[in-house]
Coordinates of C-alpha atoms (C1' of nucleotides) in Angstrom, one line a residue:
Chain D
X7 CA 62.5 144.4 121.5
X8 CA 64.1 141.1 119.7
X9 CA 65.4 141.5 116.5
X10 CA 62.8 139.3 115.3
X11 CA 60.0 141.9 116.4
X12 CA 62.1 144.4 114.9
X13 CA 62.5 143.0 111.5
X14 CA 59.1 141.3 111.2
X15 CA 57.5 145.0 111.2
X16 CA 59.6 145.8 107.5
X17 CA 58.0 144.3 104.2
X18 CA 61.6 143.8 103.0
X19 CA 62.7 141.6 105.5
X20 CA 59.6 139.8 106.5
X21 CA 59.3 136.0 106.2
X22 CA 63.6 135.8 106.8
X23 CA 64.6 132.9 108.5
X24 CA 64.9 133.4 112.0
X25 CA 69.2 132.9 111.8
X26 CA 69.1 135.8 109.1
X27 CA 67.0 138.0 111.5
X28 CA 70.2 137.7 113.9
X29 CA 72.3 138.5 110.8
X30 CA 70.8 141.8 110.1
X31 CA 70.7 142.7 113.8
X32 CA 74.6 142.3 113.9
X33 CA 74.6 145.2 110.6
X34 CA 72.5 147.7 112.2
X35 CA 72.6 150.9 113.7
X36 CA 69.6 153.0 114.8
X37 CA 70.0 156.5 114.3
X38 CA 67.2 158.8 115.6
X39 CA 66.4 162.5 114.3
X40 CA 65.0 165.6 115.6
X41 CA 62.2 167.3 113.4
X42 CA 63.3 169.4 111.1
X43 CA 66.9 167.6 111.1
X44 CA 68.5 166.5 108.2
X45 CA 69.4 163.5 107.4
X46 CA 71.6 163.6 104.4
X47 CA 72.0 165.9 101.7
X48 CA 71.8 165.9 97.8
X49 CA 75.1 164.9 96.6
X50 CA 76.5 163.9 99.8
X51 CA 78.6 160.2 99.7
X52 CA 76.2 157.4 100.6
X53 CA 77.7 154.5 102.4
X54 CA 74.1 152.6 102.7
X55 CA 70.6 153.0 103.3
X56 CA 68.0 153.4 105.7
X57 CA 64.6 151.9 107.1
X58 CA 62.2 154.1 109.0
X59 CA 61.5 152.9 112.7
X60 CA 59.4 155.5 113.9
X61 CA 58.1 158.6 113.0
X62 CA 58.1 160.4 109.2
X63 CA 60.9 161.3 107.0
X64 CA 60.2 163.4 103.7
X65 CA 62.7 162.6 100.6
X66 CA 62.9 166.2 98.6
X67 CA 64.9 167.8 96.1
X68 CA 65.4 171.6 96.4
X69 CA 66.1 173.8 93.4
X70 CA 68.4 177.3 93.5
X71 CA 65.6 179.5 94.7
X72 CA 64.6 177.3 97.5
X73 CA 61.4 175.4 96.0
X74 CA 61.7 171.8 97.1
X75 CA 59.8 169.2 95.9
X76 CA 58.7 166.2 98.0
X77 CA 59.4 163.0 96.0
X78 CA 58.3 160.4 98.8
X79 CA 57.3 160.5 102.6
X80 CA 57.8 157.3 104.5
X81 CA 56.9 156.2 107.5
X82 CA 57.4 153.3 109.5
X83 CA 58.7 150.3 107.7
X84 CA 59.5 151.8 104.5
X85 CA 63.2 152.1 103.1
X86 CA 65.0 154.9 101.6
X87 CA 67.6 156.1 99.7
X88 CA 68.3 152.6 98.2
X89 CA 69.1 153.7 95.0
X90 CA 72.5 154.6 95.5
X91 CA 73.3 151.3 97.3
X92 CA 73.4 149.8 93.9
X93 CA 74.1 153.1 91.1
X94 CA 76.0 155.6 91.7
X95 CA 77.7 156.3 94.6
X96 CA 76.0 160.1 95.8
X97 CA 72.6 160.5 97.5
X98 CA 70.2 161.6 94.7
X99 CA 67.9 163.5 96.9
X100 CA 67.9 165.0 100.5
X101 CA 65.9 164.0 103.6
X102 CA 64.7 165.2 106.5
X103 CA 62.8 164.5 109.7
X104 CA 59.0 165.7 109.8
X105 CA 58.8 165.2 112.9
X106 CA 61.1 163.2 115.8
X107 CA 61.9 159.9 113.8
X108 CA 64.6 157.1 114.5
X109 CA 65.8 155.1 111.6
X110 CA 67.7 151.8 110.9
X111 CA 70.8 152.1 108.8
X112 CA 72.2 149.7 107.1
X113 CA 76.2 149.7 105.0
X114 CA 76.2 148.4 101.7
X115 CA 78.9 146.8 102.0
X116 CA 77.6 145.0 104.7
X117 CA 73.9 144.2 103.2
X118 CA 75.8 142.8 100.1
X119 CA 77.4 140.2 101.8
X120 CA 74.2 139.6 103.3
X121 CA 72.2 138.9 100.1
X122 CA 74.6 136.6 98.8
X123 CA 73.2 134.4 101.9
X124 CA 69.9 135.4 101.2
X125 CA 69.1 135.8 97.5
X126 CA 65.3 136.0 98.4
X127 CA 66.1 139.7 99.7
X128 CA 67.3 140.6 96.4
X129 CA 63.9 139.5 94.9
X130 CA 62.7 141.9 97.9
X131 CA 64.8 144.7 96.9
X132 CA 63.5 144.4 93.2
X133 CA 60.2 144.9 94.1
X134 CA 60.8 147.7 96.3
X135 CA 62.2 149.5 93.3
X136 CA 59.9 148.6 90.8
X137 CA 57.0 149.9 93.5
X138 CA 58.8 153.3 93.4
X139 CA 59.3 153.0 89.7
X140 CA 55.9 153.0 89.2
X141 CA 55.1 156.0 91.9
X142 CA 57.4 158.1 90.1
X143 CA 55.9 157.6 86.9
X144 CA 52.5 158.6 88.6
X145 CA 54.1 161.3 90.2
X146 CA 56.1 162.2 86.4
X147 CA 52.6 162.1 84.9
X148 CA 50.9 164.6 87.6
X149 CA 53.4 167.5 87.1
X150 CA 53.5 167.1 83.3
X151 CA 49.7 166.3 82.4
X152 CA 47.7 167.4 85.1
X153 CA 47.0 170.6 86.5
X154 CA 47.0 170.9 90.1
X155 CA 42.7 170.5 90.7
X156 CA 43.6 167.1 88.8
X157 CA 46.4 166.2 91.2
X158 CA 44.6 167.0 94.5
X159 CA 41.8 165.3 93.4
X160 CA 43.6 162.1 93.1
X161 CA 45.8 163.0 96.3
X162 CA 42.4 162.2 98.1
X163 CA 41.5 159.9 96.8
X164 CA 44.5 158.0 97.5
X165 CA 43.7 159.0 100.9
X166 CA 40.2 157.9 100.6
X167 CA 41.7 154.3 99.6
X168 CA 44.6 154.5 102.6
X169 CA 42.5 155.3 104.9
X170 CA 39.2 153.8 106.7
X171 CA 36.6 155.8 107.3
X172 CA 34.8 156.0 104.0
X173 CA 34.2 159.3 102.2
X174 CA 35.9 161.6 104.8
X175 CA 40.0 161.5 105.2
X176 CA 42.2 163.1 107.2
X177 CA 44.9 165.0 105.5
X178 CA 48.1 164.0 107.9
X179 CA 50.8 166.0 106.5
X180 CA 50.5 169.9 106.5
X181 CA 49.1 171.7 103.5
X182 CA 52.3 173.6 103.1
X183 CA 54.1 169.9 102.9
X184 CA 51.0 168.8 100.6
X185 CA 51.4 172.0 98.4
X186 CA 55.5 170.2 97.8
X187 CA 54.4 167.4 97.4
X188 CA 51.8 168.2 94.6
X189 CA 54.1 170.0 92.9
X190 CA 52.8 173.5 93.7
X191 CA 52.7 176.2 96.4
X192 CA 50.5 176.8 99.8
X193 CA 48.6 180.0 98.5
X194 CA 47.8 177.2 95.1
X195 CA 46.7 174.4 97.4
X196 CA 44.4 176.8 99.6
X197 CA 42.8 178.2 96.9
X198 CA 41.9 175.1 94.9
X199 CA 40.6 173.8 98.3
X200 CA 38.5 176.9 98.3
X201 CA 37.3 176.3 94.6
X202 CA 36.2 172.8 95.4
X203 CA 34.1 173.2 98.7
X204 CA 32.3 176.4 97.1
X205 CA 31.4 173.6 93.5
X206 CA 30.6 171.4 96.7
X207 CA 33.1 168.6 95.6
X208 CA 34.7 168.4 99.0
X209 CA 33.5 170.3 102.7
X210 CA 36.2 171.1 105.1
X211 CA 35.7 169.0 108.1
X212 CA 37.9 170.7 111.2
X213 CA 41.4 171.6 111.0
X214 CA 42.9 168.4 108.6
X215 CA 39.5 166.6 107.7
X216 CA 38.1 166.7 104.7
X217 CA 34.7 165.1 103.5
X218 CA 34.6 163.9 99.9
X219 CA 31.3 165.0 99.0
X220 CA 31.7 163.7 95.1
X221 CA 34.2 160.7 94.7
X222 CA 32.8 160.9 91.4
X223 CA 33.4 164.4 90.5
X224 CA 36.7 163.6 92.2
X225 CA 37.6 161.1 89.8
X226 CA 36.6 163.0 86.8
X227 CA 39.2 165.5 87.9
X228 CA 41.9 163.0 88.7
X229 CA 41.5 161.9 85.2
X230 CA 41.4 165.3 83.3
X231 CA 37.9 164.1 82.0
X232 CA 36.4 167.6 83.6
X233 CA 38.1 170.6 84.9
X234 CA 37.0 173.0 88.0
X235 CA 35.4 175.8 86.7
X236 CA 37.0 179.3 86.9
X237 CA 37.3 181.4 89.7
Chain I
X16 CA 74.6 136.3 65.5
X17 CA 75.7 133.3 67.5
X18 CA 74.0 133.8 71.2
X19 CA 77.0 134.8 72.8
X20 CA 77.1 138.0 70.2
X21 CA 73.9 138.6 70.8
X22 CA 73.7 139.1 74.5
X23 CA 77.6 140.0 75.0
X24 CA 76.4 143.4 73.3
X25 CA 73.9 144.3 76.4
X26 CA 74.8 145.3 79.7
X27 CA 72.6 143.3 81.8
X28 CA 73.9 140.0 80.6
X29 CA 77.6 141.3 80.1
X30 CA 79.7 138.8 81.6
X31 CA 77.4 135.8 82.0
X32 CA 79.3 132.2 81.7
X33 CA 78.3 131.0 78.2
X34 CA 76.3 128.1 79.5
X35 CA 74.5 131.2 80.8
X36 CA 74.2 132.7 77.6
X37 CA 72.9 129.5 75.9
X38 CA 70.1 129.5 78.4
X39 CA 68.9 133.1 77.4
X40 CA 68.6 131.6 74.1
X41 CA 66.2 129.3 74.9
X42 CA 63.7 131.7 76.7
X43 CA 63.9 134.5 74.2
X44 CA 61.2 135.8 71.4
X45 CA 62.6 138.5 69.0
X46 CA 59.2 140.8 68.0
X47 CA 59.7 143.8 64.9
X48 CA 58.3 146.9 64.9
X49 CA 57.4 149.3 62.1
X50 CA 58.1 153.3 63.4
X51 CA 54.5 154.6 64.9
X52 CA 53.9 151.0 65.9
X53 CA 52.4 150.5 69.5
X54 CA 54.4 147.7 71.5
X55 CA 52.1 148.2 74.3
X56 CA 49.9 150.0 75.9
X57 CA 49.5 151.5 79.6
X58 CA 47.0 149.4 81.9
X59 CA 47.7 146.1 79.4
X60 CA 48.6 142.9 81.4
X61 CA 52.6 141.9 81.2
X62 CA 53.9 138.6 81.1
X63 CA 57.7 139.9 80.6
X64 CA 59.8 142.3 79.5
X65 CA 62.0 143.7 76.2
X66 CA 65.6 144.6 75.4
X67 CA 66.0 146.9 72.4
X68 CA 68.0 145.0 69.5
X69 CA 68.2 147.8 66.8
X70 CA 66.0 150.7 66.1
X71 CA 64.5 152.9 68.7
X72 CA 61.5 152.8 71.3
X73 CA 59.6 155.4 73.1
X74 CA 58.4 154.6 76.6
X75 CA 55.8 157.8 77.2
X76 CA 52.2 158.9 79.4
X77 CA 49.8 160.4 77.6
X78 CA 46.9 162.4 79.1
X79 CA 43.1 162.3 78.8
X80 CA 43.5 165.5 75.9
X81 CA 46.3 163.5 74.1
X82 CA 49.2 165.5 75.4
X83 CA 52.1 163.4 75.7
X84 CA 55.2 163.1 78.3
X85 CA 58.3 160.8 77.0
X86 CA 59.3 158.8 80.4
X87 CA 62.9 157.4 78.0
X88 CA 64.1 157.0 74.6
X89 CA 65.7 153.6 74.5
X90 CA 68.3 152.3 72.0
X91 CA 70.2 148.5 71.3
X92 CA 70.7 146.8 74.3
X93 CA 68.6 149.2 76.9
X94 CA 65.6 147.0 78.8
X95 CA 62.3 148.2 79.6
X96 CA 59.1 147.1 81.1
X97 CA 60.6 145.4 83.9
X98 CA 58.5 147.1 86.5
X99 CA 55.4 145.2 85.8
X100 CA 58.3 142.2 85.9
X101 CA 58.5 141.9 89.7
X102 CA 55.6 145.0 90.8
X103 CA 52.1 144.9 89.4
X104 CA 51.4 143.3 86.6
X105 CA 50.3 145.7 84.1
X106 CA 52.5 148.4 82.1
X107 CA 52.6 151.5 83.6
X108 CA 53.4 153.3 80.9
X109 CA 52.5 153.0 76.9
X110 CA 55.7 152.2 74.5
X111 CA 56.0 152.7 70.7
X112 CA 58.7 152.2 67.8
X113 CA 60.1 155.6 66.9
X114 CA 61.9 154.2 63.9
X115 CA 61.7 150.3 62.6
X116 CA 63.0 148.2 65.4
X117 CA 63.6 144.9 66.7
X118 CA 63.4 144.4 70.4
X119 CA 64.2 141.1 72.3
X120 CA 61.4 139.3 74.8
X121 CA 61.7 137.4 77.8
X122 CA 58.6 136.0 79.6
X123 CA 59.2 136.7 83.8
X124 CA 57.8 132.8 84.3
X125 CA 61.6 131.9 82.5
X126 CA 63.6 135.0 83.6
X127 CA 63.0 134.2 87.4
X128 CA 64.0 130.4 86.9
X129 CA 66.8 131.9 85.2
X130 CA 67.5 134.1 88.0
X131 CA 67.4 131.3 90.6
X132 CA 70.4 129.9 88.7
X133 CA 72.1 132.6 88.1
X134 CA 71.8 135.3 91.1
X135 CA 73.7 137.9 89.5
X136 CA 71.4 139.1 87.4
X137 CA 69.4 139.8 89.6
X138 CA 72.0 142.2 90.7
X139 CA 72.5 143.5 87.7
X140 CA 68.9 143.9 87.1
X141 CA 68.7 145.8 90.8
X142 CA 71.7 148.2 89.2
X143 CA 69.2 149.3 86.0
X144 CA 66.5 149.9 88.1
X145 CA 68.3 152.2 90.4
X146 CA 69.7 153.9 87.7
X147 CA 66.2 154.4 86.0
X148 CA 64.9 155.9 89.6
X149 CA 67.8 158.2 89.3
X150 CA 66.9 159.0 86.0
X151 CA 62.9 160.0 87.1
X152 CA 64.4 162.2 90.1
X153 CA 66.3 164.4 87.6
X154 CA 63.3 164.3 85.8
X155 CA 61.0 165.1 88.9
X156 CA 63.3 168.1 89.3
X157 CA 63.2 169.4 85.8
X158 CA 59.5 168.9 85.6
X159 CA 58.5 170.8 88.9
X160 CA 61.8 172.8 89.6
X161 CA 62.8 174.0 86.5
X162 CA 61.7 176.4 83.8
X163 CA 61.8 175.3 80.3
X164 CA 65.0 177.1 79.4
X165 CA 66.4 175.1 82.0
X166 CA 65.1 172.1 80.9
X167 CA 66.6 172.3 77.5
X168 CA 69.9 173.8 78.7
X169 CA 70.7 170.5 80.9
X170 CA 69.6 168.5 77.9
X171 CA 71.8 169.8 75.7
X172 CA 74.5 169.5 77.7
X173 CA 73.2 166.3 78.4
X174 CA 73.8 165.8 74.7
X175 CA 77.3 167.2 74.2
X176 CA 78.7 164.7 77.6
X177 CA 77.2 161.7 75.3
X178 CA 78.5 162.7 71.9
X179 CA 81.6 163.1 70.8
X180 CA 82.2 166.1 68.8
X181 CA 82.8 169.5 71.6
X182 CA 80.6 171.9 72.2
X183 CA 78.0 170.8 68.9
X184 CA 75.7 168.3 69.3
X185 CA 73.0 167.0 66.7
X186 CA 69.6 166.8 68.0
X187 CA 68.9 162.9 67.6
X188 CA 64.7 163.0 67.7
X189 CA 62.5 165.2 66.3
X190 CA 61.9 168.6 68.0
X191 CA 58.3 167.7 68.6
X192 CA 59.7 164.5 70.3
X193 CA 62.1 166.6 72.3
X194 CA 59.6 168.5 73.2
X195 CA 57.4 166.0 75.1
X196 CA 60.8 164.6 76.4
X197 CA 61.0 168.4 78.0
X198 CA 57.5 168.5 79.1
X199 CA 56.6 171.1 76.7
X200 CA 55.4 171.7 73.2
X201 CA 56.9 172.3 70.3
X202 CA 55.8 176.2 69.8
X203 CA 57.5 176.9 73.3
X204 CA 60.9 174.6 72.2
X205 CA 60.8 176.9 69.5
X206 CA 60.8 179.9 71.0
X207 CA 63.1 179.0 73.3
X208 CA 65.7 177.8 71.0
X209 CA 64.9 180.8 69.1
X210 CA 65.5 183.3 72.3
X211 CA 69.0 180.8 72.9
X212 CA 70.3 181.5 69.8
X213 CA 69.5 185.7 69.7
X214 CA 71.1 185.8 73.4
X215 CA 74.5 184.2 71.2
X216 CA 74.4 181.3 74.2
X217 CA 73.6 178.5 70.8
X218 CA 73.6 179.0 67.4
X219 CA 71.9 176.7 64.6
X220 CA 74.6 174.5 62.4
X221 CA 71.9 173.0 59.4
X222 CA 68.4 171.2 60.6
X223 CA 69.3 169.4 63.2
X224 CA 72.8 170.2 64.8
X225 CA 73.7 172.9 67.5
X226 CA 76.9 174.8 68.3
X227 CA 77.3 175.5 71.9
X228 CA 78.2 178.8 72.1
X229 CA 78.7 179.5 76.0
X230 CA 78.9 175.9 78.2
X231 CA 79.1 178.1 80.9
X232 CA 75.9 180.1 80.4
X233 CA 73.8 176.7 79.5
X234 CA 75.4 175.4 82.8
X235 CA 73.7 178.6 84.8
X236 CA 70.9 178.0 82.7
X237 CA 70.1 174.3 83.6
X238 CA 70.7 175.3 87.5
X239 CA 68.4 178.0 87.4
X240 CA 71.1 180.3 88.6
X241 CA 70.3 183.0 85.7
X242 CA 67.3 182.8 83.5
X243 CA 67.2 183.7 79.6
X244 CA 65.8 187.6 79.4
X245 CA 62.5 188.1 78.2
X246 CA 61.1 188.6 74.7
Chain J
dC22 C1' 57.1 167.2 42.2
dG23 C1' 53.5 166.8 45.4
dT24 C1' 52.1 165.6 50.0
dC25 C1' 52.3 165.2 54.8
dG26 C1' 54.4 166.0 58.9
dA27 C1' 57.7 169.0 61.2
dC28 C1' 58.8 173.5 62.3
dT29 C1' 58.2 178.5 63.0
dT30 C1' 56.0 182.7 64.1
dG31 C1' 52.1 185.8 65.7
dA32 C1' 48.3 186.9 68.7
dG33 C1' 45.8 186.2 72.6
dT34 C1' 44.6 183.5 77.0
dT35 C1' 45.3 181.4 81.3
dA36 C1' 46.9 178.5 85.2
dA37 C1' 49.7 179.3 88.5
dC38 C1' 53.1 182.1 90.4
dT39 C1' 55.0 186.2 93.4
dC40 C1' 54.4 189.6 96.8
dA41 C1' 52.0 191.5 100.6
dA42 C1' 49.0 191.4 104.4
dA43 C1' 46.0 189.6 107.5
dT44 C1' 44.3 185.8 110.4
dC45 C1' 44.5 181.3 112.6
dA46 C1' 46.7 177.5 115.3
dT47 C1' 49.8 175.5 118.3
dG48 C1' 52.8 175.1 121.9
dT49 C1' 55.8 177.2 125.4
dG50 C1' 57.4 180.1 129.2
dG51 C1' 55.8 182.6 132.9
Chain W
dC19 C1' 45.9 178.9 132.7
dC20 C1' 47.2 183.0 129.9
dA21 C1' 50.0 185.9 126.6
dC22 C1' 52.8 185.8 123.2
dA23 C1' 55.9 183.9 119.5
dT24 C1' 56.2 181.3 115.5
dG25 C1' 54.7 179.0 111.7
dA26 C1' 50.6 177.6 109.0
dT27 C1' 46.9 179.2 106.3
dT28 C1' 44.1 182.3 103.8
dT29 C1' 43.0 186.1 100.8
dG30 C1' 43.9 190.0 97.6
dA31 C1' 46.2 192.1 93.7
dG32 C1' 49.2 191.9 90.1
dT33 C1' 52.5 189.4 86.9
dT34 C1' 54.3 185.8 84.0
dA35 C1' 55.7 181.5 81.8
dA36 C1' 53.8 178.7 79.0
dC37 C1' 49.8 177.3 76.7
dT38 C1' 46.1 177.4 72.7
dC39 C1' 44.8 178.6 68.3
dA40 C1' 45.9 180.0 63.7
dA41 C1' 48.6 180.6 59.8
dG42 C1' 52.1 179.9 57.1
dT43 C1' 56.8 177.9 55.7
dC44 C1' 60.1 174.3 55.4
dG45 C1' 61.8 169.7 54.2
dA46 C1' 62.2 164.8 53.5
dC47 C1' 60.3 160.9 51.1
dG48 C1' 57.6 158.3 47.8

DNA sequence: CGTCGACTTGAGTTAACTCAAATCATGTGG
DNA sequence: CCACATGATTTGAGTTAACTCAAGTCGACG
């Protein structure tokens, strides 16, 4: 594959010139992972970040007991662990593999020599962050003002809109990553999936498929303007 | 205030050459506040973004039955609304004057010309956002990992790192305001402060300062290594 | 000195958790 | 292609952290 074809693929980069294309191939390295392997740790010194290539890496924090918390999962295209590229000089999260994955890393020191070439990727890089400012406020908002009913609902909806067959998604992480990423525990999740098919909000379409048998309902939960009833 | 005292005193524009600093000048608006006044509301189109020049701002959620969640507390010389600056173009969040401020406005039409001159801020302006991402992570965390003992622990350590005076802090908002910054209510902070004080780990010095009794305990605390006892 | 918001305390409720026990699904070695 | 191992998912029973509602009390400002 050139590095044109390789660099085309990621948002960040698209639209370089094709001499700055050869620039980033001379900074990379492709790293690849085996599910379930870590890829850096909470607190851990970060030299630089990363761009998914293939495959799906989860971004989590973990607290003393052993809950973790998904904050992102990115797939390919999508950077992480940029923050600490330009604050701080620690990885503020951990990540993982979800399944085998290979990455593109690049050195900071290396990718700020390259944006004073190329001030356009700063732009870039300011509306990556802003993006994932505004998911974490969304996510913020969920786990303080919304119970969990309310943040499924709008989970699949989200799907609904990411996805293309109308009315019917297909839930492509497992519910016990889901239940993380919601902000609340597999036993939780499966129950308030029960709760919703029995009120006949959703119907369970095979293993991962769900059919949204209310968007509207759906909505009403997402916004707290209705709760599931009990039991 | 010539311009150069004006902007010298805030960190994103630190350092700029004066010609620089005459330029910010030009494209700035300075907009007061009264305390309880709205400076904008969540879902209303942005054309720019503010620095806080005196006073204080809340930047906060607030759910379909009024609850509230505090996102920051900003003081002189902290930015905010730049997400909607280069993602979206709607505020994300709501914002309101805790006390009477002042707060400093610049359009994103003039701040990006400005940028194109001078590329450094956009570096600096890539530094405050990854900050502010750090910022939400801890904030994920406390919100889905933490109890609210925990919660209040790291904040008042929090507290006693930024202030001076060791191991006593003065509480600088309201408790209802902490509270919402804590993603809880103001019975529960006060119950909690309450069960903090008869386990001898704080004690109250007058309405609104707090001796810390035992660092070490609030440090196990706000790492959910030990938990307060019950009743 | 009165009023309004802030704060505290009591009593009861509840959403979501923990712990335990099946059951189901998937993929691998034989 | 089958049997089992392992992890995912579901369901039941009980517990709990934190919430709601209610009723004062406190305190700062006009």
């Amino acid at each position: 594959m050139s590095m044109r074809e390789r660099f085309e693929g990621i948002p960040m980069f698209r639209g370089l010139p094709p001499q700055q294309m050869e620039e980033l191939g001379k900074i990379v390295i492709t790293q690849s992972f085996k599910r379930g392997e870590s890829i850096f740790l909470e607190g851990e010194e970060a030299h630089g970040f990363y761009v998914v290539s293939s495959g799906r890496v989860k971004v989590f924090k973990i607290s003393f007991e052993g809950k973790e918390q998904i904050l992102h999962i990115l797939g390919p295209g999508e950077p992480f662990a940029e923050v600490p590229v330009f604050a701080g000089n620690n990885f503020p999260a951990n990540a993982e593999a979800l399944e085998q994955s290979s990455a593109l890393y690049f050195s900071r020191e290396k990718f700020f020599s390259l944006i004073e070439k190329v001030p356009q990727l700063a732009m870039n890089m300011l509306a990556i962050l802003s993006v994932r400012l505004h998911q974490f406020t969304v996510l913020i908002e969920d786990l303080a003002l919304k119970e969990v009913p309310g943040r499924l609902a709008a989970y699949l909806l989200y799907l609904n809109e990411k996805q293309e067959s109308p009315e019917q998604v297909t839930l492509d992480i497992t519910k016990t990553q889901l239940a993380s990423l919601l902000g609340t525990i597999p036993e939780t999740l499966s129950r308030m999936l029960a709760r919703m098919t029995s009120e006949g909000i959703i119907s369970s379409q095979g293993t991962s498929g769900v059919r949204l048998v209310s968007i509207d309902m759906l909505g009403k939960l997402a916004s707290g303007e209705v709760r599931l009833s009990k039991r």
